[in-house]
């Protein structure tokens, strides 16, 4: 049965009241933010525009912004861009946003393979070379409509979600007429990207509800195959179009396509033989066996959010190293055992009276926390106004204790946005700073926010980047769909404006050593719905990041901090010469490492890990002059 977390918005509302008071008292540019302090916030009141919008940033620097290529630009956006700045009225788009913007050409999710970034779009996908992050170069623009175009990559294969009824098997732009058609495609496309300049579709797996998003799972125990969890949230197509599809009620049709996900097995040697191998009933009631066993939809009581029914998952994030996946499944957050990826098993679930729609999930690196996001308003509505509750449309941090989820706290963008900016919690990834849990996240027209959730109950913002609204007079859906850290930079998919590349800057909240330690983590393949455990090289940069964190926590004396820094300086100097440290230095490092390990035995868990991490670096550098190939497991 579903466990309901008993939380209401009153406390959060009080926090916004502080913001309102300060906002009124100080004019236009001041709100409550950060760790409870009051600081100027330049995000309030930015000018509108597509290319000439006002920009505000704090501890984030924009290093590149690349507009969308031909084939991916909404016609009304092109006309709006040509109009005088902030002109009232203007062209009217078509589609779902209040004010009439379209998603037909919107950018969506990102994936990375080596020095290539793949950017999904409702009208296809693009490939950029990011060998020079300051100058992304377009390598391919593949028009293949069907929305929402989320992408994942593995080896020579690219996987793309297709959900809309206009999708065609042949990627044509003419759409599909009629309720039943052999030309229609909804599901997972598979492309061969061996030649990234000329991707080639080699398979297309049809599913009953299409694929809104998907999760790629690489099982180290099964090197012959990869698995794709297809999450379909749209209507069920006719059984006349695809055999076995039924939208029947669960108590009337046990084979209904609702209340399940699609598990697709992809043979790596023959991806054209990809097929659905399971549709697990992960929402069932273990006591009764009823397949509709989780949240039925509706409000939780007076003053609560109305939460969607749990008939499908939106995003599932897998963490194979710990054998778990977290599913954000409309009305619930669920925890899955994926030891056998073809047969996921639900092991816990939660609901939340403040959540409208459970949207996505992100584990911390230890696998001891998971952040769920609430996409209140579907991403097309302004949900970050002063009048909106800060616990609605926010992130919820859950601790994982004994394979169960336990609520910790909320995080919401701490700057109110205007009523013409669609804004709510959306897609993000970890920033791999050793010793801390830090995430970068897109908030649509709320911009990009970087925040710390090391303390589950008290997340706080570190940095941000934001532009003014696309249009000054009405909601035109746009903003940052995704913002992900990849090999030292933040790449952000902007729905209307294209691709942004950002760089973190040091501040009181994040030191240069911590940023440099995060940049040491290099990977060749990143799909954020499949997390891998990060490991850091055992170097002085990592140790200095821990020292900075201990200095910030105030637990160690100044003399102890100076001793650690001095010893690291001397070891680093010896390492650069390629010579073994002299005996006196080796003994000093060994003594200090021993003392730090003893102190770790009585320190709080986070500081204990930092002390032990420094001790490991001291020990390693004292024993060998070169350490580039030595790694330490994340703590």
Coordinates of C-alpha atoms in Angstrom, one line a residue:
X1 CA 0.0 0.0 0.0
X2 CA 1.1 3.5 -0.6
X3 CA 2.6 5.4 2.3
X4 CA 1.5 9.0 2.4
X5 CA 3.9 11.7 3.7
X6 CA 2.0 14.0 6.0
X7 CA 3.2 17.4 4.9
X8 CA 1.3 20.6 4.3
X9 CA 2.4 23.9 2.7
X10 CA 2.0 26.2 5.7
X11 CA 5.7 26.2 6.6
X12 CA 6.8 26.8 3.1
X13 CA 4.2 29.5 2.6
X14 CA 5.8 31.3 5.6
X15 CA 9.1 31.3 3.8
X16 CA 7.6 32.9 0.7
X17 CA 6.0 35.5 3.0
X18 CA 9.6 36.5 4.1
X19 CA 10.4 36.9 0.4
X20 CA 7.4 39.0 -0.2
X21 CA 8.2 41.4 2.7
X22 CA 11.7 41.8 1.5
X23 CA 10.7 42.2 -2.1
X24 CA 8.3 45.0 -1.2
X25 CA 10.7 46.7 1.2
X26 CA 13.7 46.8 -1.0
X27 CA 12.2 47.4 -4.4
X28 CA 12.5 45.0 -7.3
X29 CA 15.6 43.1 -6.8
X30 CA 15.8 41.5 -3.3
X31 CA 14.5 38.2 -2.0
X32 CA 15.3 35.7 0.6
X33 CA 17.8 33.1 -0.7
X34 CA 20.7 30.9 0.0
X35 CA 21.2 29.6 3.5
X36 CA 18.6 31.9 5.0
X37 CA 20.4 35.1 4.3
X38 CA 19.0 38.0 2.3
X39 CA 20.9 38.8 -0.9
X40 CA 20.1 40.8 -4.1
X41 CA 18.6 38.6 -6.7
X42 CA 19.0 39.9 -10.2
X43 CA 16.6 37.3 -11.7
X44 CA 13.5 39.4 -10.8
X45 CA 12.2 41.7 -13.5
X46 CA 14.5 40.6 -16.5
X47 CA 13.5 42.1 -19.9
X48 CA 11.8 39.8 -22.4
X49 CA 13.1 38.6 -25.7
X50 CA 14.5 35.6 -27.6
X51 CA 18.0 36.8 -28.5
X52 CA 17.9 40.1 -26.5
X53 CA 16.3 39.0 -23.2
X54 CA 17.8 40.3 -20.0
X55 CA 20.3 37.9 -18.4
X56 CA 21.2 37.3 -14.7
X57 CA 23.8 35.0 -13.4
X58 CA 25.5 34.2 -10.1
X59 CA 28.5 32.0 -9.9
X60 CA 27.7 30.6 -13.4
X61 CA 29.2 31.9 -16.6
X62 CA 27.7 31.5 -20.1
X63 CA 30.5 30.3 -22.4
X64 CA 28.5 29.5 -25.5
X65 CA 25.0 29.8 -26.8
X66 CA 24.1 28.1 -30.1
X67 CA 20.8 28.8 -31.8
X68 CA 18.7 26.0 -33.3
X69 CA 19.4 25.0 -37.0
X70 CA 17.0 25.0 -39.8
X71 CA 14.2 22.4 -39.4
X72 CA 13.9 22.9 -35.7
X73 CA 12.7 26.5 -35.4
X74 CA 9.1 27.3 -34.7
X75 CA 7.8 29.6 -37.5
X76 CA 6.2 31.9 -34.9
X77 CA 9.4 32.1 -33.0
X78 CA 11.3 33.2 -36.1
X79 CA 8.7 36.0 -36.7
X80 CA 8.8 36.9 -33.0
X81 CA 12.6 37.1 -33.1
X82 CA 12.3 39.5 -36.1
X83 CA 9.8 41.7 -34.3
X84 CA 10.8 44.9 -32.3
X85 CA 12.0 44.0 -28.8
X86 CA 9.2 43.5 -26.3
X87 CA 6.5 44.3 -29.0
X88 CA 3.0 43.6 -27.7
X89 CA 0.9 41.1 -29.6
X90 CA 2.9 39.4 -32.4
X91 CA 2.4 36.1 -34.1
X92 CA 0.3 33.4 -32.5
X93 CA 1.6 29.9 -32.3
X94 CA -0.4 26.7 -32.0
X95 CA -0.3 24.1 -29.3
X96 CA -0.5 23.6 -25.6
X97 CA 0.9 26.6 -23.8
X98 CA -1.4 29.3 -22.4
X99 CA -0.9 32.1 -25.0
X100 CA -0.5 29.6 -27.8
X101 CA 3.1 28.4 -28.0
X102 CA 3.9 25.1 -29.8
X103 CA 6.0 22.2 -28.7
X104 CA 6.3 20.8 -32.2
X105 CA 9.8 22.3 -32.6
X106 CA 10.9 22.4 -28.9
X107 CA 14.3 21.1 -27.8
X108 CA 14.1 18.3 -25.2
X109 CA 16.6 16.0 -23.6
X110 CA 20.4 15.5 -23.9
X111 CA 22.8 12.6 -24.2
X112 CA 26.6 12.5 -24.5
X113 CA 29.0 10.1 -26.3
X114 CA 32.7 11.1 -26.2
X115 CA 33.0 14.6 -27.6
X116 CA 29.5 14.5 -29.2
X117 CA 26.4 15.9 -27.6
X118 CA 23.0 14.7 -28.9
X119 CA 20.1 17.1 -28.4
X120 CA 16.6 15.8 -28.7
X121 CA 13.7 17.8 -30.2
X122 CA 10.0 17.2 -30.8
X123 CA 10.9 17.3 -34.5
X124 CA 14.0 15.0 -34.5
X125 CA 17.4 15.4 -33.0
X126 CA 20.8 17.1 -33.5
X127 CA 24.4 16.1 -32.9
X128 CA 27.1 18.7 -31.9
X129 CA 30.8 18.3 -31.5
X130 CA 31.8 19.7 -28.1
X131 CA 35.5 19.0 -28.5
X132 CA 35.8 22.7 -27.8
X133 CA 33.0 23.4 -25.3
X134 CA 33.1 27.1 -26.1
X135 CA 32.4 26.5 -29.7
X136 CA 29.9 23.6 -30.3
X137 CA 29.8 22.6 -33.9
X138 CA 26.7 21.1 -35.6
X139 CA 27.5 17.7 -37.0
X140 CA 24.0 16.5 -37.9
X141 CA 20.4 17.6 -37.9
X142 CA 18.0 14.8 -38.3
X143 CA 14.4 15.8 -39.0
X144 CA 12.1 13.0 -37.7
X145 CA 9.0 14.3 -36.1
X146 CA 7.0 12.6 -33.3
X147 CA 7.8 14.2 -30.0
X148 CA 9.2 14.4 -27.5
X149 CA 12.4 13.1 -28.9
X150 CA 14.3 12.2 -25.7
X151 CA 17.6 10.5 -26.6
X152 CA 20.0 8.0 -25.1
X153 CA 23.2 6.6 -26.6
X154 CA 25.3 3.5 -26.2
X155 CA 28.2 2.6 -28.5
X156 CA 27.0 3.0 -32.0
X157 CA 23.3 3.2 -31.1
X158 CA 21.0 6.1 -30.4
X159 CA 17.6 5.5 -28.9
X160 CA 14.8 8.1 -29.3
X161 CA 11.3 8.3 -27.8
X162 CA 8.3 8.9 -30.0
X163 CA 4.9 9.5 -28.5
X164 CA 2.7 11.6 -30.8
X165 CA 0.2 10.3 -33.3
X166 CA 1.9 12.3 -36.1
X167 CA 5.0 10.1 -35.9
X168 CA 5.7 8.1 -39.1
X169 CA 7.8 4.9 -39.5
X170 CA 9.7 6.6 -42.3
X171 CA 10.4 9.8 -40.3
X172 CA 8.4 11.8 -42.8
X173 CA 7.1 15.2 -42.0
X174 CA 3.6 14.7 -43.5
X175 CA 2.1 13.3 -40.4
X176 CA -0.5 10.4 -40.3
X177 CA -4.1 10.7 -41.0
X178 CA -6.8 8.4 -39.7
X179 CA -7.2 6.6 -36.4
X180 CA -5.6 3.5 -37.7
X181 CA -2.6 3.5 -40.0
X182 CA 0.3 1.1 -40.9
X183 CA 2.4 4.2 -41.4
X184 CA 2.2 5.5 -37.9
X185 CA 5.0 5.0 -35.4
X186 CA 4.9 5.4 -31.6
X187 CA 7.6 3.8 -29.5
X188 CA 11.4 3.6 -29.5
X189 CA 13.4 4.4 -32.6
X190 CA 17.0 3.0 -32.9
X191 CA 19.6 4.8 -35.0
X192 CA 23.0 3.6 -36.1
X193 CA 25.3 6.6 -35.3
X194 CA 28.6 5.0 -36.5
X195 CA 28.8 7.9 -38.9
X196 CA 27.6 10.7 -36.7
X197 CA 27.2 13.0 -39.7
X198 CA 24.7 10.5 -41.2
X199 CA 22.6 8.7 -38.6
X200 CA 20.6 5.8 -40.0
X201 CA 17.4 4.4 -38.5
X202 CA 17.8 0.6 -38.2
X203 CA 14.9 -0.4 -35.9
X204 CA 11.6 0.9 -34.5
X205 CA 9.8 -0.8 -31.6
X206 CA 6.1 -0.1 -31.6
X207 CA 4.4 0.3 -28.2
X208 CA 0.8 0.8 -27.2
X209 CA 1.2 4.3 -25.6
X210 CA 4.2 5.4 -27.4
X211 CA 7.3 6.6 -25.5
X212 CA 7.2 9.8 -23.6
X213 CA 10.6 9.1 -22.1
X214 CA 12.8 6.1 -21.7
X215 CA 15.6 4.7 -19.6
X216 CA 18.6 2.8 -21.1
X217 CA 20.0 0.1 -18.8
X218 CA 23.4 -1.6 -19.4
X219 CA 23.5 -4.8 -17.3
X220 CA 27.2 -5.8 -16.7
X221 CA 25.9 -9.4 -16.3
X222 CA 24.4 -9.4 -19.8
X223 CA 26.9 -8.0 -22.3
X224 CA 24.9 -9.3 -25.2
X225 CA 22.0 -7.0 -24.7
X226 CA 20.9 -3.6 -23.4
X227 CA 17.5 -2.9 -22.0
X228 CA 15.2 0.0 -22.5
X229 CA 12.4 0.9 -20.1
X230 CA 9.8 2.7 -22.2
X231 CA 7.5 5.1 -20.3
X232 CA 4.3 5.8 -22.3
X233 CA 2.0 8.4 -20.8
X234 CA -0.2 9.2 -23.8
X235 CA -3.4 7.6 -24.9
X236 CA -3.5 3.9 -25.8
X237 CA -3.7 3.3 -29.6
X238 CA -6.3 1.0 -31.1
X239 CA -5.8 -2.7 -31.1
X240 CA -6.6 -2.6 -34.8
X241 CA -3.4 -0.6 -35.3
X242 CA -1.1 -2.6 -32.9
X243 CA -2.2 -6.0 -31.7
X244 CA -2.6 -6.4 -28.0
X245 CA -3.3 -2.7 -27.2
X246 CA -6.2 -2.1 -24.9
X247 CA -7.2 0.9 -22.8
X248 CA -9.7 -1.2 -20.8
X249 CA -10.2 -0.6 -17.1
X250 CA -8.0 -2.9 -15.0
X251 CA -11.0 -4.6 -13.4
X252 CA -12.4 -5.4 -16.8
X253 CA -9.3 -6.2 -18.9
X254 CA -6.3 -7.9 -17.3
X255 CA -4.3 -7.2 -20.5
X256 CA -4.9 -3.4 -20.4
X257 CA -1.9 -1.4 -21.6
X258 CA -2.3 0.9 -18.7
X259 CA -0.6 0.4 -15.3
X260 CA 2.7 -0.9 -16.7
X261 CA 6.0 0.0 -18.4
X262 CA 7.5 -1.6 -21.5
X263 CA 10.8 -3.5 -21.1
X264 CA 12.6 -3.7 -24.4
X265 CA 15.5 -6.0 -25.0
X266 CA 18.0 -4.8 -27.6
X267 CA 20.5 -7.4 -28.9
X268 CA 23.7 -5.4 -29.4
X269 CA 24.8 -7.6 -32.4
X270 CA 21.4 -7.4 -34.0
X271 CA 19.5 -4.3 -32.8
X272 CA 17.0 -4.7 -35.6
X273 CA 15.7 -7.6 -33.5
X274 CA 14.8 -5.4 -30.5
X275 CA 11.5 -6.4 -28.9
X276 CA 9.3 -6.0 -25.9
X277 CA 10.1 -8.8 -23.5
X278 CA 8.0 -7.7 -20.5
X279 CA 5.3 -5.3 -19.4
X280 CA 5.7 -5.6 -15.6
X281 CA 2.8 -4.6 -13.3
X282 CA 4.9 -2.5 -11.0
X283 CA 1.9 -0.6 -9.6
X284 CA 0.1 -3.6 -8.3
X285 CA -1.2 -4.2 -4.8
X286 CA 0.9 -7.1 -3.4
X287 CA -1.9 -8.1 -1.0
X288 CA -4.8 -8.3 -3.5
X289 CA -2.9 -8.6 -6.8
X290 CA -4.9 -5.7 -8.3
X291 CA -2.8 -4.1 -11.0
X292 CA -4.1 -0.6 -10.1
X293 CA -2.7 -0.7 -6.6
X294 CA -1.2 2.8 -6.1
X295 CA -2.6 6.4 -6.1
X296 CA -6.0 6.6 -7.7
X297 CA -5.8 10.3 -8.4
X298 CA -7.3 13.3 -6.7
X299 CA -6.6 15.5 -3.7
X300 CA -5.2 14.3 -0.4
X301 CA -7.5 16.4 1.7
X302 CA -8.3 20.1 2.3
X303 CA -5.6 22.4 1.2
X304 CA -3.6 19.7 -0.6
X305 CA -2.5 19.3 -4.2
X306 CA -4.6 17.2 -6.6
X307 CA -2.3 14.4 -7.7
X308 CA -2.5 12.5 -11.0
X309 CA -3.4 8.8 -10.9
X310 CA -0.6 6.3 -11.1
X311 CA -1.1 4.6 -14.5
X312 CA 2.4 5.0 -15.9
X313 CA 5.8 6.3 -15.0
X314 CA 7.2 9.5 -16.5
X315 CA 10.9 9.1 -15.8
X316 CA 12.7 6.1 -14.4
X317 CA 16.3 6.5 -13.3
X318 CA 18.4 3.4 -12.9
X319 CA 21.5 3.0 -10.7
X320 CA 22.7 -0.5 -11.7
X321 CA 25.7 -0.4 -9.3
X322 CA 23.3 -0.6 -6.4
X323 CA 20.7 -2.6 -8.2
X324 CA 18.0 0.0 -7.8
X325 CA 15.9 2.3 -9.9
X326 CA 13.7 5.2 -8.9
X327 CA 10.5 5.8 -10.8
X328 CA 8.6 9.1 -10.9
X329 CA 5.2 7.7 -11.8
X330 CA 2.6 10.4 -12.0
X331 CA 0.9 9.8 -8.6
X332 CA 3.8 8.1 -6.7
X333 CA 7.5 7.9 -6.3
X334 CA 8.6 4.3 -6.4
X335 CA 11.8 2.3 -5.7
X336 CA 12.5 -0.7 -7.9
X337 CA 14.8 -3.6 -7.5
X338 CA 16.5 -4.1 -10.9
X339 CA 18.9 -6.9 -10.2
X340 CA 17.2 -8.6 -13.1
X341 CA 16.6 -5.6 -15.4
X342 CA 14.0 -7.5 -17.5
X343 CA 11.9 -8.1 -14.4
X344 CA 11.9 -5.0 -12.2
X345 CA 10.2 -5.4 -8.8
X346 CA 8.8 -2.6 -6.7
X347 CA 10.1 -2.5 -3.2
X348 CA 8.8 0.8 -1.8
X349 CA 6.5 3.7 -2.8
X350 CA 5.6 7.1 -1.5
X351 CA 3.1 9.8 -2.2
X352 CA 3.1 13.5 -1.3
X353 CA 0.2 15.8 -0.6
X354 CA 2.2 18.7 -2.2
X355 CA 3.0 16.9 -5.5
X356 CA 0.7 17.2 -8.6
X357 CA 2.8 15.0 -11.0
X358 CA 5.8 12.9 -10.1
X359 CA 8.1 13.7 -13.0
X360 CA 11.7 12.6 -12.6
X361 CA 14.3 11.2 -10.2
X362 CA 18.0 11.5 -9.4
X363 CA 20.1 9.5 -7.0
X364 CA 23.0 11.0 -5.1
X365 CA 26.4 9.3 -5.8
X366 CA 26.3 7.1 -2.7
X367 CA 22.8 5.8 -3.6
X368 CA 21.5 6.9 -0.2
X369 CA 19.2 9.7 -1.4
X370 CA 16.9 10.3 -4.3
X371 CA 15.4 13.6 -5.5
X372 CA 12.0 13.4 -7.0
X373 CA 10.6 16.4 -9.0
X374 CA 7.0 17.6 -9.3
X375 CA 6.0 18.9 -12.7
X376 CA 3.0 20.9 -11.4
X377 CA 1.3 22.4 -14.5
X378 CA 2.9 20.1 -17.0
X379 CA 5.8 22.4 -17.7
X380 CA 3.7 24.9 -19.7
X381 CA 2.4 27.0 -16.8
X382 CA 4.0 29.7 -14.5
X383 CA 4.4 27.9 -11.2
X384 CA 7.2 29.9 -9.6
X385 CA 5.3 33.1 -8.9
X386 CA 5.3 34.7 -5.5
X387 CA 1.8 33.5 -5.1
X388 CA 2.7 29.8 -5.7
X389 CA 3.5 27.7 -2.7
X390 CA 7.3 26.8 -2.5
X391 CA 6.5 23.2 -1.7
X392 CA 4.4 22.8 -4.9
X393 CA 6.2 22.3 -8.2
X394 CA 9.4 21.7 -6.3
X395 CA 12.0 18.9 -5.6
X396 CA 11.5 16.5 -2.7
X397 CA 14.6 14.9 -1.2
X398 CA 14.1 11.4 0.1
X399 CA 16.7 9.4 2.1
X400 CA 17.0 5.7 1.3
X401 CA 17.0 3.8 4.5
X402 CA 17.0 0.0 4.4
X403 CA 15.6 0.1 0.8
X404 CA 12.8 2.3 1.9
X405 CA 12.1 6.0 1.1
X406 CA 12.1 8.5 3.9
X407 CA 11.3 12.2 3.3
X408 CA 14.0 14.8 4.0
X409 CA 13.1 18.2 2.6
X410 CA 12.0 20.4 -0.3
X411 CA 14.0 22.6 -2.7
X412 CA 12.4 25.1 -5.0
X413 CA 14.0 27.8 -7.2
X414 CA 14.4 30.6 -4.6
X415 CA 13.6 33.5 -7.0
X416 CA 10.0 34.3 -8.0
X417 CA 9.4 34.3 -11.7
X418 CA 6.8 36.4 -13.6
X419 CA 3.3 35.2 -14.7
X420 CA 4.5 34.9 -18.4
X421 CA 7.3 32.4 -17.6
X422 CA 6.5 28.7 -17.5
X423 CA 8.5 27.5 -14.6
X424 CA 8.6 24.3 -12.5
X425 CA 11.2 21.7 -11.4
X426 CA 12.5 19.7 -14.4
X427 CA 15.6 17.7 -15.5
X428 CA 19.0 17.8 -13.9
X429 CA 22.1 15.8 -13.0
X430 CA 24.7 15.6 -10.2
X431 CA 27.7 17.8 -10.2
X432 CA 30.3 15.3 -9.0
X433 CA 32.0 17.3 -6.1
X434 CA 33.6 14.8 -3.7
X435 CA 32.2 15.0 -0.2
X436 CA 29.0 16.8 -1.2
X437 CA 25.6 16.1 -2.9
X438 CA 25.2 18.9 -5.6
X439 CA 22.8 19.0 -8.5
X440 CA 22.3 21.3 -11.5
X441 CA 18.7 21.5 -12.8
X442 CA 16.7 23.2 -15.5
X443 CA 13.6 25.1 -14.4
X444 CA 12.2 26.0 -17.9
X445 CA 12.0 29.8 -17.9
X446 CA 13.2 29.9 -14.3
X447 CA 16.6 29.1 -15.8
X448 CA 19.3 26.9 -14.4
X449 CA 19.9 26.4 -10.7
X450 CA 22.8 24.6 -8.9
X451 CA 22.0 23.5 -5.4
X452 CA 23.4 21.5 -2.5
X453 CA 21.4 18.7 -0.9
X454 CA 24.0 17.2 1.3
X455 CA 21.7 17.9 4.2
X456 CA 18.4 16.4 2.9
X457 CA 16.3 18.7 5.2
X458 CA 18.1 21.9 4.2
X459 CA 19.0 22.2 0.4
X460 CA 20.3 25.5 -0.6
X461 CA 21.2 27.3 -3.9
X462 CA 24.9 27.7 -5.0
X463 CA 24.6 29.3 -8.4
X464 CA 22.1 30.3 -11.1
X465 CA 21.7 31.5 -14.7
X466 CA 18.5 33.0 -16.0
X467 CA 17.1 34.9 -18.9
X468 CA 14.0 37.0 -19.1
X469 CA 10.8 35.6 -20.6
X470 CA 10.5 34.8 -24.3
X471 CA 7.5 37.2 -24.6
X472 CA 6.6 40.2 -22.4
X473 CA 2.9 39.9 -22.6
X474 CA 1.9 36.2 -22.5
X475 CA 3.2 32.7 -21.8
X476 CA 5.3 31.4 -24.7
X477 CA 6.6 28.1 -23.6
X478 CA 10.4 28.0 -23.5
X479 CA 13.3 27.8 -21.2
X480 CA 15.7 25.2 -20.0
X481 CA 14.4 21.7 -20.4
X482 CA 17.5 20.0 -19.1
X483 CA 20.8 21.1 -17.5
X484 CA 23.5 18.4 -17.1
X485 CA 27.1 18.3 -15.9
X486 CA 29.4 16.5 -18.4
X487 CA 33.2 16.4 -18.1
X488 CA 33.6 19.8 -16.5
X489 CA 30.9 21.9 -18.1
X490 CA 27.1 22.3 -17.8
X491 CA 25.2 21.8 -21.0
X492 CA 21.6 23.1 -21.0
X493 CA 18.9 22.4 -23.6
X494 CA 16.9 25.6 -24.2
X495 CA 13.5 24.8 -25.8
X496 CA 13.4 27.9 -28.0
X497 CA 16.8 29.4 -27.9
X498 CA 19.0 26.4 -28.6
X499 CA 22.0 25.0 -26.7
X500 CA 23.7 26.7 -23.8
X501 CA 27.1 25.9 -22.3
X502 CA 27.9 27.1 -18.8
X503 CA 30.8 27.1 -16.4
X504 CA 30.7 27.0 -12.6
X505 CA 32.7 29.8 -10.9
X506 CA 34.1 29.6 -7.4
X507 CA 32.3 31.3 -4.5
X508 CA 31.8 31.1 -0.8
X509 CA 29.5 28.1 -1.4
X510 CA 31.9 26.2 -3.8
X511 CA 35.6 26.5 -3.9
X512 CA 37.9 26.3 -6.9
X513 CA 39.3 23.1 -5.6
X514 CA 35.8 21.5 -5.4
X515 CA 35.1 22.6 -9.0
X516 CA 38.4 21.2 -10.2
X517 CA 37.9 17.9 -8.3
X518 CA 34.5 17.6 -10.1
X519 CA 36.1 18.2 -13.4
X520 CA 38.5 15.3 -12.8
X521 CA 35.6 13.0 -13.3
X522 CA 35.6 12.1 -17.0
X523 CA 33.2 9.7 -18.7
X524 CA 32.7 8.7 -22.3
X525 CA 29.0 8.1 -22.2
X526 CA 26.3 9.9 -20.3
X527 CA 22.6 9.2 -20.2
X528 CA 21.3 10.8 -17.1
X529 CA 18.5 8.3 -16.6
X530 CA 21.2 5.7 -16.0
X531 CA 23.5 6.7 -13.2
X532 CA 27.0 5.3 -12.6
X533 CA 28.9 5.5 -9.4
X534 CA 31.5 8.2 -9.6
X535 CA 35.1 7.7 -8.5
X536 CA 37.7 10.4 -8.0
X537 CA 41.4 10.1 -8.6
X538 CA 43.5 10.1 -5.4
X539 CA 45.1 13.5 -5.9
X540 CA 45.8 16.6 -3.9
X541 CA 43.0 18.5 -5.7
X542 CA 40.5 16.0 -4.2
X543 CA 42.1 16.3 -0.8
X544 CA 42.1 20.1 -1.0
X545 CA 38.3 20.0 -1.8
X546 CA 37.8 18.0 1.4
X547 CA 40.0 20.5 3.3
X548 CA 37.8 23.4 2.0
X549 CA 34.7 21.5 3.2
X550 CA 36.1 20.9 6.6
X551 CA 37.1 24.6 6.9
X552 CA 33.5 25.6 5.9
X553 CA 32.0 23.2 8.5
X554 CA 34.1 24.8 11.2
X555 CA 34.9 21.6 12.9
X556 CA 38.7 21.7 12.8
X557 CA 41.1 24.2 14.3
X558 CA 43.0 26.6 12.1
X559 CA 46.3 25.0 13.0
X560 CA 45.0 21.6 11.9
X561 CA 43.8 22.9 8.6
X562 CA 47.1 24.7 8.0
X563 CA 49.0 21.4 8.8
X564 CA 47.0 19.5 6.2
X565 CA 47.5 22.2 3.6
X566 CA 51.2 22.5 4.2
X567 CA 51.7 18.7 4.0
X568 CA 49.7 18.5 0.8
X569 CA 51.8 21.4 -0.6
X570 CA 55.0 19.5 0.1
X571 CA 53.7 16.2 -1.3
X572 CA 52.5 17.9 -4.4
X573 CA 55.9 19.5 -4.9
X574 CA 57.6 16.2 -4.5
X575 CA 55.2 14.5 -6.9
X576 CA 55.8 17.1 -9.7
X577 CA 59.5 16.2 -9.6
X578 CA 58.8 12.5 -10.1
X579 CA 60.9 11.7 -7.0
X580 CA 59.9 9.8 -4.0
X581 CA 59.3 12.1 -1.0
X582 CA 62.1 12.2 1.5
X583 CA 61.8 10.1 4.7
X584 CA 60.9 13.0 6.9
X585 CA 58.0 14.0 4.7
X586 CA 56.8 10.4 4.4
X587 CA 56.8 10.0 8.2
X588 CA 55.0 13.3 8.6
X589 CA 52.4 12.4 6.1
X590 CA 51.9 8.9 7.6
X591 CA 51.5 10.4 11.1
X592 CA 49.0 13.0 9.9
X593 CA 47.0 10.3 8.0
X594 CA 46.9 8.2 11.1
X595 CA 45.6 11.0 13.2
X596 CA 43.0 12.0 10.7
X597 CA 41.7 8.4 10.5
X598 CA 41.3 8.4 14.3
X599 CA 39.5 11.7 14.3
X600 CA 37.2 10.3 11.6
X601 CA 36.1 7.7 14.1
X602 CA 34.3 10.3 16.2
X603 CA 33.3 12.8 13.6
X604 CA 29.8 13.1 11.9
X605 CA 29.5 10.9 8.9
X606 CA 30.1 13.5 6.2
X607 CA 33.2 15.0 8.0
X608 CA 34.4 11.5 8.7
X609 CA 34.4 10.6 5.1
X610 CA 36.3 13.8 4.3
X611 CA 38.9 13.1 6.9
X612 CA 39.4 9.6 5.7
X613 CA 39.6 10.8 2.1
X614 CA 42.4 13.2 3.0
X615 CA 44.2 10.4 4.9
X616 CA 44.0 8.2 1.8
X617 CA 45.5 10.8 -0.4
X618 CA 48.3 11.5 2.1
X619 CA 49.1 7.8 2.3
X620 CA 49.1 7.4 -1.5
X621 CA 51.3 10.4 -2.2
X622 CA 53.7 9.5 0.5
X623 CA 54.3 6.0 -1.0
X624 CA 54.4 6.7 -4.8
X625 CA 55.5 9.8 -6.7
X626 CA 52.9 9.5 -9.5
X627 CA 49.3 9.0 -8.7
X628 CA 47.4 9.7 -11.9
X629 CA 46.2 6.1 -12.2
X630 CA 45.2 5.6 -8.6
X631 CA 41.5 6.0 -7.9
X632 CA 39.5 6.0 -4.7
X633 CA 35.9 5.0 -4.5
X634 CA 33.4 7.7 -3.8
X635 CA 32.5 8.4 -0.2

